[in-house]
PDB file of C-alpha atoms in Angstrom:
ATOM      1  CA  MET A  11       0.000   0.000   0.000  1.00 44.00           C
ATOM      2  CA  ALA A  12       1.437   3.382  -1.026  1.00 53.00           C
ATOM      3  CA  ALA A  13       1.858   6.088   1.591  1.00 56.00           C
ATOM      4  CA  ALA A  14      -0.320   9.184   1.228  1.00 66.00           C
ATOM      5  CA  GLY A  15       1.464  12.308  -0.004  1.00 80.00           C
ATOM      6  CA  TRP A  16       1.725  15.685   1.674  1.00 80.00           C
ATOM      7  CA  SER A  17      -1.106  17.002  -0.489  1.00 81.00           C
ATOM      8  CA  SER A  18      -3.565  14.684   1.258  1.00 84.00           C
ATOM      9  CA  LEU A  19      -3.166  16.065   4.797  1.00 87.00           C
ATOM     10  CA  PRO A  20      -6.532  16.409   6.590  1.00 89.00           C
ATOM     11  CA  ALA A  21      -8.200  19.816   6.219  1.00 88.00           C
ATOM     12  CA  ASP A  22      -8.505  20.364   9.996  1.00 90.00           C
ATOM     13  CA  LEU A  23      -4.751  19.791  10.432  1.00 89.00           C
ATOM     14  CA  LEU A  24      -3.921  22.263   7.626  1.00 86.00           C
ATOM     15  CA  THR A  25      -6.237  24.850   9.183  1.00 85.00           C
ATOM     16  CA  GLU A  26      -4.615  24.389  12.599  1.00 87.00           C
ATOM     17  CA  ILE A  27      -1.070  24.624  11.227  1.00 84.00           C
ATOM     18  CA  SER A  28      -1.747  27.669   9.049  1.00 82.00           C
ATOM     19  CA  ALA A  29      -3.440  29.496  11.939  1.00 80.00           C
ATOM     20  CA  ARG A  30      -0.186  29.213  13.935  1.00 80.00           C
ATOM     21  CA  LEU A  31       2.142  30.635  11.273  1.00 77.00           C
ATOM     22  CA  SER A  32       3.924  33.748  12.456  1.00 68.00           C
ATOM     23  CA  SER A  33       5.541  35.083   9.290  1.00 70.00           C
ATOM     24  CA  ASP A  34       4.117  36.283   6.011  1.00 69.00           C
ATOM     25  CA  ALA A  35       6.734  34.228   4.150  1.00 74.00           C
ATOM     26  CA  ASP A  36       5.537  31.006   5.835  1.00 80.00           C
ATOM     27  CA  TYR A  37       1.941  31.857   4.920  1.00 79.00           C
ATOM     28  CA  LEU A  38       2.987  32.500   1.323  1.00 80.00           C
ATOM     29  CA  HIS A  39       4.855  29.188   1.103  1.00 83.00           C
ATOM     30  CA  ILE A  40       2.118  27.014   2.633  1.00 84.00           C
ATOM     31  CA  HIS A  41      -0.443  28.723   0.395  1.00 80.00           C
ATOM     32  CA  GLN A  42       1.553  27.748  -2.731  1.00 83.00           C
ATOM     33  CA  VAL A  43       1.948  24.006  -2.073  1.00 84.00           C
ATOM     34  CA  CYS A  44      -1.176  22.798  -3.875  1.00 86.00           C
ATOM     35  CA  PRO A  45      -4.882  23.645  -4.380  1.00 87.00           C
ATOM     36  CA  HIS A  46      -5.909  21.471  -1.391  1.00 86.00           C
ATOM     37  CA  TRP A  47      -3.566  23.326   0.969  1.00 85.00           C
ATOM     38  CA  ARG A  48      -4.609  26.699  -0.478  1.00 84.00           C
ATOM     39  CA  ALA A  49      -8.297  25.893   0.149  1.00 86.00           C
ATOM     40  CA  PHE A  50      -7.737  25.250   3.853  1.00 84.00           C
ATOM     41  CA  THR A  51      -5.068  27.848   4.641  1.00 83.00           C
ATOM     42  CA  VAL A  52      -6.254  30.391   7.189  1.00 75.00           C
ATOM     43  CA  PRO A  53      -5.321  33.963   6.200  1.00 72.00           C
ATOM     44  CA  PRO A  54      -3.110  35.860   8.665  1.00 66.00           C
ATOM     45  CA  SER A  55      -5.164  37.532  11.380  1.00 58.00           C
ATOM     46  CA  ALA A  56      -3.328  40.826  11.038  1.00 53.00           C
ATOM     47  CA  TYR A  57      -2.402  42.014   7.584  1.00 48.00           C
ATOM     48  CA  ARG A  58       0.997  43.604   7.731  1.00 48.00           C
ATOM     49  CA  PRO A  59       2.031  46.057   5.007  1.00 48.00           C
ATOM     50  CA  TRP A  60       4.346  43.708   3.093  1.00 47.00           C
ATOM     51  CA  LEU A  61       4.696  45.920   0.033  1.00 47.00           C
ATOM     52  CA  VAL A  62       8.031  45.033  -1.477  1.00 48.00           C
ATOM     53  CA  ALA A  63      10.690  42.502  -0.533  1.00 44.00           C
ATOM     54  CA  GLY A  64      14.204  43.584  -1.355  1.00 39.00           C
ATOM     55  CA  ARG A  65      17.622  41.986  -1.356  1.00 37.00           C
ATOM     56  CA  GLU A  66      20.354  43.716   0.612  1.00 37.00           C
ATOM     57  CA  GLY A  67      23.321  44.869  -1.418  1.00 37.00           C
ATOM     58  CA  ARG A  68      21.575  44.415  -4.787  1.00 41.00           C
ATOM     59  CA  GLY A  69      18.963  47.134  -4.807  1.00 46.00           C
ATOM     60  CA  SER A  70      15.841  46.986  -2.743  1.00 44.00           C
ATOM     61  CA  GLY A  71      13.239  46.443  -5.437  1.00 50.00           C
ATOM     62  CA  LEU A  72      11.862  49.939  -4.878  1.00 49.00           C
ATOM     63  CA  GLN A  73      12.843  53.550  -5.160  1.00 50.00           C
ATOM     64  CA  LEU A  74      11.425  56.112  -2.775  1.00 47.00           C
ATOM     65  CA  ILE A  75       9.730  58.885  -4.768  1.00 48.00           C
ATOM     66  CA  GLY A  76       8.169  60.946  -2.025  1.00 48.00           C
ATOM     67  CA  GLU A  77       6.836  60.555   1.471  1.00 48.00           C
ATOM     68  CA  TYR A  78       3.919  58.374   0.340  1.00 47.00           C
ATOM     69  CA  SER A  79       4.861  56.671  -2.930  1.00 48.00           C
ATOM     70  CA  LEU A  80       7.316  54.145  -4.361  1.00 52.00           C
ATOM     71  CA  ARG A  81       8.566  53.431  -7.853  1.00 52.00           C
ATOM     72  CA  LEU A  82       8.479  49.688  -8.521  1.00 56.00           C
ATOM     73  CA  VAL A  83      11.632  48.200 -10.010  1.00 52.00           C
ATOM     74  CA  ARG A  84      11.118  45.283 -12.395  1.00 53.00           C
ATOM     75  CA  GLY A  85      12.781  41.928 -11.883  1.00 54.00           C
ATOM     76  CA  ASP A  86      12.214  38.442 -10.585  1.00 50.00           C
ATOM     77  CA  ALA A  87      11.994  37.591  -6.928  1.00 51.00           C
ATOM     78  CA  PRO A  88      12.927  33.880  -7.248  1.00 52.00           C
ATOM     79  CA  GLY A  89      11.032  31.447  -5.063  1.00 51.00           C
ATOM     80  CA  THR A  90       8.404  33.903  -3.846  1.00 53.00           C
ATOM     81  CA  GLY A  91       5.653  33.307  -6.386  1.00 58.00           C
ATOM     82  CA  VAL A  92       5.067  37.051  -6.487  1.00 61.00           C
ATOM     83  CA  HIS A  93       4.352  38.318  -9.993  1.00 68.00           C
ATOM     84  CA  ASP A  94       5.826  41.438 -11.568  1.00 71.00           C
ATOM     85  CA  PRO A  95       3.420  44.379 -11.432  1.00 72.00           C
ATOM     86  CA  PRO A  96       1.786  45.568 -14.656  1.00 75.00           C
ATOM     87  CA  SER A  97       4.548  47.158 -16.735  1.00 72.00           C
ATOM     88  CA  ASP A  98       2.716  50.382 -17.507  1.00 78.00           C
ATOM     89  CA  LEU A  99       1.979  51.263 -13.860  1.00 77.00           C
ATOM     90  CA  PRO A 100       5.302  52.228 -12.275  1.00 74.00           C
ATOM     91  CA  TYR A 101       4.168  53.795  -8.990  1.00 79.00           C
ATOM     92  CA  CYS A 102       2.683  52.327  -5.810  1.00 78.00           C
ATOM     93  CA  CYS A 103       0.697  54.951  -3.912  1.00 79.00           C
ATOM     94  CA  GLY A 104      -1.023  52.791  -1.279  1.00 79.00           C
ATOM     95  CA  ALA A 105      -1.866  49.321   0.004  1.00 78.00           C
ATOM     96  CA  SER A 106      -4.582  47.534   1.956  1.00 77.00           C
ATOM     97  CA  ARG A 107      -5.150  43.863   2.798  1.00 74.00           C
ATOM     98  CA  GLY A 108      -2.620  42.598   0.268  1.00 75.00           C
ATOM     99  CA  TRP A 109      -3.764  44.849  -2.591  1.00 82.00           C
ATOM    100  CA  LEU A 110      -1.511  47.585  -3.986  1.00 84.00           C
ATOM    101  CA  ALA A 111      -2.807  50.807  -5.529  1.00 86.00           C
ATOM    102  CA  LEU A 112      -0.716  51.330  -8.667  1.00 86.00           C
ATOM    103  CA  VAL A 113      -0.743  54.528 -10.674  1.00 84.00           C
ATOM    104  CA  ASP A 114       0.885  56.104 -13.697  1.00 81.00           C
ATOM    105  CA  ASP A 115       0.605  59.811 -13.053  1.00 69.00           C
ATOM    106  CA  ASP A 116       2.814  60.645 -16.047  1.00 74.00           C
ATOM    107  CA  GLN A 117      -0.254  60.063 -18.237  1.00 72.00           C
ATOM    108  CA  ASN A 118      -3.228  62.378 -18.502  1.00 70.00           C
ATOM    109  CA  PRO A 119      -5.755  61.291 -17.388  1.00 74.00           C
ATOM    110  CA  THR A 120      -3.996  59.402 -14.600  1.00 80.00           C
ATOM    111  CA  ARG A 121      -4.519  55.622 -14.745  1.00 84.00           C
ATOM    112  CA  LEU A 122      -5.211  53.836 -11.432  1.00 87.00           C
ATOM    113  CA  VAL A 123      -5.341  50.061 -10.808  1.00 89.00           C
ATOM    114  CA  LEU A 124      -5.712  47.850  -7.730  1.00 91.00           C
ATOM    115  CA  TRP A 125      -3.339  44.864  -8.020  1.00 86.00           C
ATOM    116  CA  GLU A 126      -2.935  41.720  -5.893  1.00 83.00           C
ATOM    117  CA  PRO A 127       0.612  40.355  -6.410  1.00 77.00           C
ATOM    118  CA  LEU A 128       0.066  36.741  -5.296  1.00 74.00           C
ATOM    119  CA  SER A 129      -2.775  35.986  -7.711  1.00 79.00           C
ATOM    120  CA  ASN A 130      -1.729  38.626 -10.275  1.00 82.00           C
ATOM    121  CA  THR A 131      -5.293  39.962 -10.258  1.00 87.00           C
ATOM    122  CA  ASP A 132      -5.903  43.572 -11.171  1.00 89.00           C
ATOM    123  CA  ILE A 133      -8.958  45.822 -11.086  1.00 92.00           C
ATOM    124  CA  SER A 134      -8.956  48.952 -13.231  1.00 90.00           C
ATOM    125  CA  LEU A 135     -10.439  52.013 -11.571  1.00 89.00           C
ATOM    126  CA  PRO A 136     -11.839  55.052 -13.367  1.00 88.00           C
ATOM    127  CA  CYS A 137      -9.117  57.371 -14.672  1.00 82.00           C
ATOM    128  CA  LEU A 138      -8.394  60.526 -12.721  1.00 75.00           C
ATOM    129  CA  SER A 139      -8.252  63.788 -14.615  1.00 72.00           C
ATOM    130  CA  LEU A 140      -6.716  67.022 -13.439  1.00 61.00           C
ATOM    131  CA  ILE A 141      -8.999  69.382 -11.573  1.00 58.00           C
ATOM    132  CA  THR A 142      -8.616  72.890 -12.937  1.00 54.00           C
TER     133      THR A 142
END
């Protein structure tokens, strides 16, 4: 008789384990194992603002533009499963519950999109035009 694989762990055990995870990276990794694990992974109780993960000594993956915005630098983050942001939206101007507010204010009217990096889902918002 063949032993059951990791993907067949009982749902109640997966829920219990995922509820005890203390780091966002652990949550990300357990969530990526397989569809069964993803279905029974408990989201973190407190969403921390994990906007951009950088690598020391190689560039941080972001450039500070002002007090409240970042310019996103393109490039892979191997092993994270985090997708590159849409290429035509270079600025991050806010975040909430895992979603980033991306904007290209070099265009007129300004384009604004909500983007979720783990699923690579984006929601286009109405364009903002200058108030004169």
